């Protein structure tokens, strides 16, 4: 795709990756993604903001063919999907300085072996004049690496935020057209990589509140012509109270655990508690992460295998522990054949979750009437806990 004009002397460059389905060999990308770089031409200097994932380098280099000189390359984030083509850009424009935070400088030297003399480090709040355009660098750490920063283009009131506020969508629409679609994709992205850093991201949002931001141009997905759309959504994801909802990731081998899941889901629904259930054998793990953003309770359903939880259930517990959602309560249900330490193993896997554990319900073989009654009791306990905490 060719470079595209955003406003006078401000251009989108980069690549739309329609076919990518996995990021970091971990994160599902059902709608592909894009790697957005931006070119800003001031009256005196020209800057390129970020680059593209190395397999897409040819696209960016082709877009730069008509650009005779770059004075600055701004690196907001050292991860290779944005920085990986910077060495080739610097090779093409040896006069350009690589502008980065001091922390990013070290990381870019480690990850890409960029020589030290190429850098110009900038402090939080520092400005760089391109003539009639001024770049202000705002440190916005931990979205999702420690070195991340954003750039505010003062004259045009545009925030270039890199991963922050981004979404994985491949599209030819440069600007947001379907707000519901982009919010879902951005929520998924927040859940997958930023949720554990909510406390720092809250400070980043507080910092941005003092800027008059009209437009946000992230490095993945579409540009937000109405910045408040995504800023307000982030405030909800970061600060919003947990909702009256149970997230129920489960595995079943011979349907006993599935019968328990079905019974519990029905009992919770009768008591007015919403449930999102995920069969871990087939689920998109990104959807599970998204559901964790605002769930008050997690219930893990697993059979006992090899004396412990099914490995898929262990993966879900590991993921929830790593993502550190706002969840307040947790329980475990499942079936076993002759014994094991399923509850102990799972409970030991979630030290980061500040949850109250509600009595698990394990049954031997197929669930009996008594087991179903125990599941009813669990549903009642969850509904009461939510009510006591005013979780609506
Ligand atoms: Fe899009 Fe953290 O890289």
CSV table of C-alpha atoms and ligand atoms in Angstrom, one decimal:
chain,number,residue,atom,x,y,z
A,1,UNK,CA,0.0,0.0,0.0
A,2,UNK,CA,1.2,3.6,-0.7
A,3,UNK,CA,1.7,6.2,1.9
A,4,UNK,CA,-1.6,8.0,2.8
A,5,UNK,CA,-2.2,11.6,3.8
A,6,UNK,CA,-3.7,12.1,7.3
A,7,UNK,CA,-3.4,15.9,7.3
A,8,UNK,CA,-1.2,18.4,5.6
A,9,UNK,CA,2.4,17.1,5.8
A,10,UNK,CA,1.4,14.2,8.0
A,11,UNK,CA,1.3,10.7,6.4
A,12,UNK,CA,0.5,7.2,7.3
A,13,UNK,CA,3.1,4.7,6.2
A,14,UNK,CA,3.5,1.1,7.1
A,15,UNK,CA,2.0,-2.2,6.3
A,16,UNK,CA,-1.4,-4.0,6.6
A,17,UNK,CA,-0.8,-7.6,7.6
A,18,UNK,CA,-4.0,-9.3,6.5
A,19,UNK,CA,-2.7,-12.8,7.0
A,20,UNK,CA,-1.1,-12.8,10.4
A,21,UNK,CA,-3.0,-14.9,12.9
A,22,UNK,CA,-0.6,-15.1,15.8
A,23,UNK,CA,1.6,-12.6,17.6
A,24,UNK,CA,4.5,-13.4,19.8
A,25,UNK,CA,3.7,-17.1,19.0
A,26,UNK,CA,1.0,-16.6,21.6
A,27,UNK,CA,-1.7,-13.9,20.9
A,28,UNK,CA,-4.4,-14.8,18.4
A,29,UNK,CA,-5.0,-12.2,15.7
A,30,UNK,CA,-8.4,-13.2,14.2
A,31,UNK,CA,-8.6,-10.0,12.1
A,32,UNK,CA,-4.9,-9.6,11.2
A,33,UNK,CA,-3.1,-6.4,12.1
A,34,UNK,CA,-1.2,-3.4,10.8
A,35,UNK,CA,2.2,-1.9,11.6
A,36,UNK,CA,1.7,1.9,11.4
A,37,UNK,CA,4.6,4.3,10.9
A,38,UNK,CA,4.0,8.0,10.4
A,39,UNK,CA,5.9,10.6,8.4
A,40,UNK,CA,5.8,14.2,9.6
A,41,UNK,CA,7.2,16.9,7.3
A,42,UNK,CA,8.0,20.1,9.2
A,43,UNK,CA,9.1,23.3,7.4
A,44,UNK,CA,12.8,22.5,8.4
A,45,UNK,CA,13.0,18.9,9.4
A,46,UNK,CA,11.4,15.6,8.6
A,47,UNK,CA,10.7,12.7,11.1
A,48,UNK,CA,9.6,9.2,10.7
A,49,UNK,CA,7.7,7.8,13.7
A,50,UNK,CA,8.4,4.0,14.2
A,51,UNK,CA,8.8,1.4,11.4
A,52,UNK,CA,7.3,-2.0,10.6
A,53,UNK,CA,7.8,-5.6,11.3
A,54,UNK,CA,10.9,-6.8,9.4
A,55,UNK,CA,9.0,-9.1,7.0
A,56,UNK,CA,7.2,-6.0,5.8
A,57,UNK,CA,10.3,-3.8,5.5
A,58,UNK,CA,10.0,-3.7,1.7
A,59,UNK,CA,6.7,-1.9,1.9
A,60,UNK,CA,8.0,0.9,4.2
A,61,UNK,CA,11.2,1.3,2.2
A,62,UNK,CA,9.2,1.6,-1.0
A,63,UNK,CA,7.0,4.3,0.6
A,64,UNK,CA,10.1,6.2,1.6
A,65,UNK,CA,11.5,6.2,-1.9
A,66,UNK,CA,10.3,9.7,-2.7
A,67,UNK,CA,11.6,11.1,0.6
A,68,UNK,CA,15.1,12.5,0.0
A,69,UNK,CA,16.0,13.1,3.6
A,70,UNK,CA,15.0,12.0,7.1
A,71,UNK,CA,16.4,14.0,10.0
A,72,UNK,CA,14.9,11.9,12.8
A,73,UNK,CA,13.5,8.5,13.3
A,74,UNK,CA,11.4,8.3,16.5
A,75,UNK,CA,11.2,5.0,18.2
A,76,UNK,CA,8.4,4.8,20.7
A,77,UNK,CA,8.8,1.2,21.6
A,78,UNK,CA,11.7,-1.3,21.1
A,79,UNK,CA,9.6,-4.3,20.3
A,80,UNK,CA,10.5,-5.5,16.8
A,81,UNK,CA,7.1,-5.1,15.1
A,82,UNK,CA,7.7,-1.3,15.4
A,83,UNK,CA,11.5,-1.1,15.6
A,84,UNK,CA,12.6,-4.1,13.5
A,85,UNK,CA,13.1,-2.1,10.2
A,86,UNK,CA,14.8,0.9,11.9
A,87,UNK,CA,18.3,-0.4,11.0
A,88,UNK,CA,17.4,-0.5,7.3
A,89,UNK,CA,15.9,3.0,7.5
A,90,UNK,CA,19.0,4.3,9.2
A,91,UNK,CA,21.1,2.6,6.5
A,92,UNK,CA,19.1,4.4,3.9
A,93,UNK,CA,19.3,7.7,5.8
A,94,UNK,CA,22.6,7.8,7.6
A,95,UNK,CA,22.1,11.4,8.6
A,96,UNK,CA,19.0,10.6,10.6
A,97,UNK,CA,19.2,10.5,14.4
A,98,UNK,CA,17.3,7.8,16.2
A,99,UNK,CA,15.2,9.5,18.9
A,100,UNK,CA,14.3,7.3,21.9
A,101,UNK,CA,13.9,7.3,25.6
A,102,UNK,CA,17.1,6.4,27.5
A,103,UNK,CA,15.6,3.0,28.4
A,104,UNK,CA,14.6,2.3,24.8
A,105,UNK,CA,18.1,3.2,23.7
A,106,UNK,CA,19.6,0.4,25.7
A,107,UNK,CA,16.9,-2.0,24.4
A,108,UNK,CA,17.4,-1.0,20.8
A,109,UNK,CA,21.1,-1.5,21.1
A,110,UNK,CA,20.5,-5.0,22.6
A,111,UNK,CA,17.8,-6.1,20.3
A,112,UNK,CA,18.8,-4.6,17.0
A,113,UNK,CA,22.5,-3.8,17.6
A,114,UNK,CA,22.0,-0.1,16.6
A,115,UNK,CA,25.3,1.7,17.3
A,116,UNK,CA,25.3,4.2,20.1
A,117,UNK,CA,26.3,7.1,18.0
A,118,UNK,CA,23.0,6.9,16.1
A,119,UNK,CA,20.9,7.9,19.1
A,120,UNK,CA,19.5,11.1,20.4
A,121,UNK,CA,17.8,10.3,23.7
A,122,UNK,CA,15.0,12.4,24.9
A,123,UNK,CA,13.6,13.0,28.4
A,124,UNK,CA,9.9,12.9,29.5
A,125,UNK,CA,8.3,16.2,28.3
A,126,UNK,CA,11.2,17.2,26.0
A,127,UNK,CA,10.3,18.8,22.7
A,128,UNK,CA,11.9,18.6,19.3
A,129,UNK,CA,11.2,21.2,16.6
A,130,UNK,CA,10.7,20.3,13.0
A,131,UNK,CA,10.2,24.0,12.1
A,132,UNK,CA,6.5,24.7,12.0
A,133,UNK,CA,5.7,21.4,13.8
A,134,UNK,CA,6.7,20.5,17.4
A,135,UNK,CA,7.0,17.0,18.7
A,136,UNK,CA,6.6,16.6,22.5
A,137,UNK,CA,7.7,13.3,23.9
A,138,UNK,CA,5.6,11.9,26.7
A,139,UNK,CA,6.9,8.9,28.6
A,140,UNK,CA,4.0,6.4,28.8
A,141,UNK,CA,5.7,3.4,30.4
A,142,UNK,CA,4.4,-0.2,30.6
A,143,UNK,CA,2.1,-0.3,27.7
A,144,UNK,CA,3.4,-3.1,27.7
A,145,UNK,CA,7.2,-2.7,28.0
A,146,UNK,CA,9.0,-0.4,30.4
A,147,UNK,CA,10.5,1.9,27.8
A,148,UNK,CA,7.3,2.9,25.9
A,149,UNK,CA,6.7,6.6,25.1
A,150,UNK,CA,4.2,8.6,23.0
A,151,UNK,CA,4.6,11.7,20.9
A,152,UNK,CA,2.2,14.6,20.9
A,153,UNK,CA,2.3,16.8,17.8
A,154,UNK,CA,1.4,20.1,19.4
A,155,UNK,CA,0.2,22.1,16.4
A,156,UNK,CA,-2.1,19.4,15.1
A,157,UNK,CA,-3.1,18.0,18.5
A,158,UNK,CA,-2.4,14.4,17.5
A,159,UNK,CA,-1.1,11.8,19.9
A,160,UNK,CA,1.1,9.1,18.3
A,161,UNK,CA,0.8,6.4,20.9
A,162,UNK,CA,2.3,3.2,19.4
A,163,UNK,CA,0.8,0.1,21.2
A,164,UNK,CA,-1.1,2.3,23.6
A,165,UNK,CA,-4.7,2.5,22.4
A,166,UNK,CA,-3.9,0.2,19.5
A,167,UNK,CA,-6.0,-2.6,18.0
A,168,UNK,CA,-5.2,-5.6,15.8
A,169,UNK,CA,-7.3,-5.0,12.7
A,170,UNK,CA,-6.3,-5.3,9.0
A,171,UNK,CA,-8.3,-2.8,7.0
A,172,UNK,CA,-8.0,-0.3,4.2
A,173,UNK,CA,-10.0,2.2,6.3
A,174,UNK,CA,-7.3,4.5,7.8
A,175,UNK,CA,-9.7,6.1,10.3
A,176,UNK,CA,-12.2,4.3,12.6
A,177,UNK,CA,-15.4,3.7,10.8
A,178,UNK,CA,-17.0,1.0,13.0
A,179,UNK,CA,-16.6,2.1,16.6
A,180,UNK,CA,-18.0,-1.1,18.0
A,181,UNK,CA,-15.5,-3.2,16.0
A,182,UNK,CA,-12.5,-1.2,16.9
A,183,UNK,CA,-13.4,-1.1,20.6
A,184,UNK,CA,-13.7,-4.9,20.7
A,185,UNK,CA,-10.3,-5.3,19.0
A,186,UNK,CA,-8.7,-2.7,21.3
A,187,UNK,CA,-10.2,-4.3,24.4
A,188,UNK,CA,-8.8,-7.7,23.3
A,189,UNK,CA,-5.4,-6.0,22.8
A,190,UNK,CA,-5.6,-4.3,26.2
A,191,UNK,CA,-6.5,-7.6,27.8
A,192,UNK,CA,-3.8,-9.6,26.2
A,193,UNK,CA,-0.8,-7.4,27.0
A,194,UNK,CA,-1.7,-4.4,29.1
A,195,UNK,CA,-4.1,-5.6,31.8
A,196,UNK,CA,-1.3,-6.6,34.3
A,197,UNK,CA,0.0,-3.0,34.2
A,198,UNK,CA,-3.3,-1.2,35.1
A,199,UNK,CA,-1.8,0.8,37.9
A,200,UNK,CA,0.9,2.3,35.7
A,201,UNK,CA,-1.4,2.8,32.8
A,202,UNK,CA,-3.7,4.7,35.1
A,203,UNK,CA,-0.9,7.1,35.7
A,204,UNK,CA,-0.2,7.3,31.9
A,205,UNK,CA,-3.9,8.2,31.4
A,206,UNK,CA,-3.7,10.9,34.2
A,207,UNK,CA,-0.7,12.3,32.5
A,208,UNK,CA,-2.4,12.5,29.1
A,209,UNK,CA,-5.4,14.2,30.7
A,210,UNK,CA,-3.6,17.6,30.6
A,211,UNK,CA,-3.2,17.5,26.8
A,212,UNK,CA,-5.7,18.7,24.3
A,213,UNK,CA,-5.8,15.5,22.1
A,214,UNK,CA,-8.0,15.6,19.1
A,215,UNK,CA,-6.8,12.5,17.3
A,216,UNK,CA,-4.9,9.4,18.3
A,217,UNK,CA,-2.7,7.6,15.8
A,218,UNK,CA,-1.6,4.2,17.2
A,219,UNK,CA,0.9,1.8,15.6
A,220,UNK,CA,-1.6,-1.0,15.2
A,221,UNK,CA,-5.1,-0.6,13.7
A,222,UNK,CA,-7.1,2.5,12.8
A,223,UNK,CA,-6.6,6.1,13.7
A,224,UNK,CA,-9.1,7.6,16.2
A,225,UNK,CA,-10.4,10.9,14.8
A,226,UNK,CA,-12.3,11.2,18.1
A,227,UNK,CA,-9.7,10.5,20.8
A,228,UNK,CA,-12.2,10.4,23.6
A,229,UNK,CA,-13.7,7.1,22.2
A,230,UNK,CA,-10.6,5.1,23.1
A,231,UNK,CA,-9.5,7.1,26.1
A,232,UNK,CA,-12.9,6.7,27.8
A,233,UNK,CA,-12.8,2.9,27.0
A,234,UNK,CA,-9.4,2.6,28.6
A,235,UNK,CA,-10.6,4.4,31.7
A,236,UNK,CA,-13.3,1.8,32.1
A,237,UNK,CA,-11.0,-1.1,31.5
A,238,UNK,CA,-8.4,0.3,33.9
A,239,UNK,CA,-10.6,1.8,36.6
A,240,UNK,CA,-14.1,0.3,36.2
A,241,UNK,CA,-15.4,-1.9,39.0
A,242,UNK,CA,-15.8,-5.7,38.3
A,243,UNK,CA,-19.2,-6.7,37.0
A,244,UNK,CA,-21.7,-9.3,38.1
A,245,UNK,CA,-20.1,-11.9,35.9
A,246,UNK,CA,-18.4,-15.3,36.2
A,247,UNK,CA,-15.8,-16.4,33.7
A,248,UNK,CA,-15.8,-20.1,33.4
A,249,UNK,CA,-12.9,-21.7,31.5
A,250,UNK,CA,-13.2,-25.5,31.5
A,251,UNK,CA,-12.0,-28.7,30.0
A,252,UNK,CA,-13.9,-32.0,29.8
A,253,UNK,CA,-12.7,-35.5,28.9
A,254,UNK,CA,-15.7,-37.8,29.4
A,255,UNK,CA,-18.4,-35.2,29.9
A,256,UNK,CA,-18.6,-35.3,33.7
A,257,UNK,CA,-17.1,-31.9,34.1
A,258,UNK,CA,-19.2,-30.6,31.2
A,259,UNK,CA,-22.4,-31.7,33.1
A,260,UNK,CA,-21.2,-29.8,36.1
A,261,UNK,CA,-20.4,-26.7,34.0
A,262,UNK,CA,-23.9,-26.8,32.4
A,263,UNK,CA,-25.6,-27.1,35.8
A,264,UNK,CA,-23.6,-24.3,37.4
A,265,UNK,CA,-24.1,-22.0,34.4
A,266,UNK,CA,-27.8,-22.6,34.6
A,267,UNK,CA,-27.9,-22.0,38.4
A,268,UNK,CA,-25.9,-18.8,38.1
A,269,UNK,CA,-28.1,-17.5,35.3
A,270,UNK,CA,-31.2,-18.2,37.4
A,271,UNK,CA,-29.7,-16.1,40.2
A,272,UNK,CA,-29.0,-13.2,37.8
A,273,UNK,CA,-25.3,-13.7,37.5
A,274,UNK,CA,-23.9,-13.5,34.0
A,275,UNK,CA,-21.5,-16.2,32.8
A,276,UNK,CA,-19.0,-16.4,29.9
A,277,UNK,CA,-17.9,-20.0,29.5
A,278,UNK,CA,-14.9,-21.1,27.4
A,279,UNK,CA,-14.2,-24.7,26.4
A,280,UNK,CA,-10.4,-24.6,26.5
A,281,UNK,CA,-10.1,-27.3,23.9
A,282,UNK,CA,-11.4,-25.0,21.2
A,283,UNK,CA,-11.5,-21.4,22.6
A,284,UNK,CA,-9.7,-18.4,21.3
A,285,UNK,CA,-7.6,-17.5,24.3
A,286,UNK,CA,-7.9,-13.8,23.5
A,287,UNK,CA,-11.6,-13.9,24.1
A,288,UNK,CA,-10.9,-15.5,27.5
A,289,UNK,CA,-8.4,-12.7,28.3
A,290,UNK,CA,-11.0,-10.1,27.3
A,291,UNK,CA,-13.7,-11.6,29.5
A,292,UNK,CA,-11.3,-11.4,32.5
A,293,UNK,CA,-11.1,-7.6,32.3
A,294,UNK,CA,-14.2,-7.1,34.3
A,295,UNK,CA,-15.4,-10.5,35.8
A,296,UNK,CA,-16.0,-10.5,39.5
A,297,UNK,CA,-15.5,-14.3,39.7
A,298,UNK,CA,-13.5,-17.0,38.0
A,299,UNK,CA,-14.6,-20.7,38.2
A,300,UNK,CA,-12.2,-23.2,36.6
A,301,UNK,CA,-13.7,-26.5,35.5
A,302,UNK,CA,-11.3,-29.4,35.0
A,303,UNK,CA,-11.1,-33.1,35.2
A,304,UNK,CA,-8.3,-34.7,37.2
A,305,UNK,CA,-5.6,-36.2,35.0
A,306,UNK,CA,-2.2,-37.4,36.0
A,307,UNK,CA,-3.1,-36.5,39.6
A,308,UNK,CA,-3.7,-32.8,38.8
A,309,UNK,CA,-5.6,-30.4,36.7
A,310,UNK,CA,-5.8,-30.9,32.9
A,311,UNK,CA,-2.9,-29.1,31.2
A,312,UNK,CA,-5.4,-26.8,29.4
A,313,UNK,CA,-6.9,-25.7,32.8
A,314,UNK,CA,-3.4,-25.2,34.1
A,315,UNK,CA,-2.7,-22.9,31.1
A,316,UNK,CA,-5.8,-20.9,31.8
A,317,UNK,CA,-4.8,-20.6,35.5
A,318,UNK,CA,-1.3,-19.5,34.5
A,319,UNK,CA,-2.7,-17.0,32.0
A,320,UNK,CA,-5.1,-15.5,34.6
A,321,UNK,CA,-2.3,-15.3,37.1
A,322,UNK,CA,-0.1,-13.5,34.6
A,323,UNK,CA,-2.9,-11.1,33.5
A,324,UNK,CA,-3.8,-10.1,37.1
A,325,UNK,CA,-7.5,-9.2,36.5
A,326,UNK,CA,-9.6,-7.4,39.0
A,327,UNK,CA,-11.4,-10.6,39.9
A,328,UNK,CA,-12.5,-11.0,43.6
A,329,UNK,CA,-13.6,-14.6,43.9
A,330,UNK,CA,-12.4,-17.9,42.5
A,331,UNK,CA,-13.6,-21.5,42.7
A,332,UNK,CA,-12.9,-24.8,41.0
A,333,UNK,CA,-15.2,-27.5,39.9
A,334,UNK,CA,-14.5,-30.9,38.2
A,335,UNK,CA,-14.6,-34.6,38.2
A,336,UNK,CA,-11.9,-37.2,39.2
A,337,UNK,CA,-11.6,-40.9,38.8
A,338,UNK,CA,-9.8,-42.0,42.0
A,339,UNK,CA,-8.0,-39.1,43.6
A,340,UNK,CA,-5.4,-36.4,42.9
A,341,UNK,CA,-4.4,-32.9,43.9
A,342,UNK,CA,-6.2,-30.8,41.4
A,343,UNK,CA,-7.4,-28.1,43.8
A,344,UNK,CA,-4.0,-27.8,45.5
A,345,UNK,CA,-2.1,-27.5,42.2
A,346,UNK,CA,-4.5,-24.9,40.7
A,347,UNK,CA,-4.6,-22.9,43.9
A,348,UNK,CA,-0.8,-22.8,43.9
A,349,UNK,CA,-0.7,-21.4,40.4
A,350,UNK,CA,-2.5,-18.1,41.1
A,351,UNK,CA,-0.4,-16.3,43.7
A,352,UNK,CA,-0.9,-12.9,41.9
A,353,UNK,CA,-4.7,-13.1,42.1
A,354,UNK,CA,-6.0,-11.3,45.2
A,355,UNK,CA,-9.1,-13.5,45.4
A,356,UNK,CA,-11.2,-15.2,48.0
A,357,UNK,CA,-11.5,-18.9,47.2
A,358,UNK,CA,-15.1,-20.2,47.4
A,359,UNK,CA,-15.4,-23.9,48.3
A,360,UNK,CA,-14.6,-26.0,45.3
A,361,UNK,CA,-16.9,-28.8,44.1
A,362,UNK,CA,-15.2,-32.0,43.0
A,363,UNK,CA,-17.1,-35.2,42.3
A,364,UNK,CA,-16.1,-38.8,41.7
A,365,UNK,CA,-17.1,-39.9,38.2
A,366,UNK,CA,-20.4,-38.6,36.9
A,367,UNK,CA,-22.0,-35.9,39.1
A,368,UNK,CA,-24.7,-37.2,41.5
A,369,UNK,CA,-27.7,-35.4,42.9
A,370,UNK,CA,-25.6,-34.4,45.9
A,371,UNK,CA,-23.0,-33.0,43.6
A,372,UNK,CA,-25.6,-30.9,41.7
A,373,UNK,CA,-26.9,-29.6,45.0
A,374,UNK,CA,-23.3,-28.6,45.9
A,375,UNK,CA,-23.1,-26.7,42.6
A,376,UNK,CA,-26.4,-24.9,43.5
A,377,UNK,CA,-24.8,-24.0,46.8
A,378,UNK,CA,-21.8,-22.6,44.9
A,379,UNK,CA,-24.0,-20.6,42.6
A,380,UNK,CA,-25.8,-19.2,45.7
A,381,UNK,CA,-22.6,-18.3,47.4
A,382,UNK,CA,-21.2,-16.5,44.3
A,383,UNK,CA,-24.5,-14.5,43.8
A,384,UNK,CA,-24.5,-13.5,47.5
A,385,UNK,CA,-20.8,-12.5,47.5
A,386,UNK,CA,-21.5,-10.3,44.4
A,387,UNK,CA,-24.5,-8.7,46.2
A,388,UNK,CA,-22.6,-8.1,49.4
A,389,UNK,CA,-19.9,-6.3,47.4
A,390,UNK,CA,-22.5,-4.3,45.4
A,391,UNK,CA,-21.2,-5.9,42.2
A,392,UNK,CA,-24.0,-5.3,39.8
B,1,LIG,FE1,3.1,-3.7,18.8
B,1,LIG,FE2,4.6,-4.2,21.8
B,1,LIG,O1,4.5,-4.2,20.0
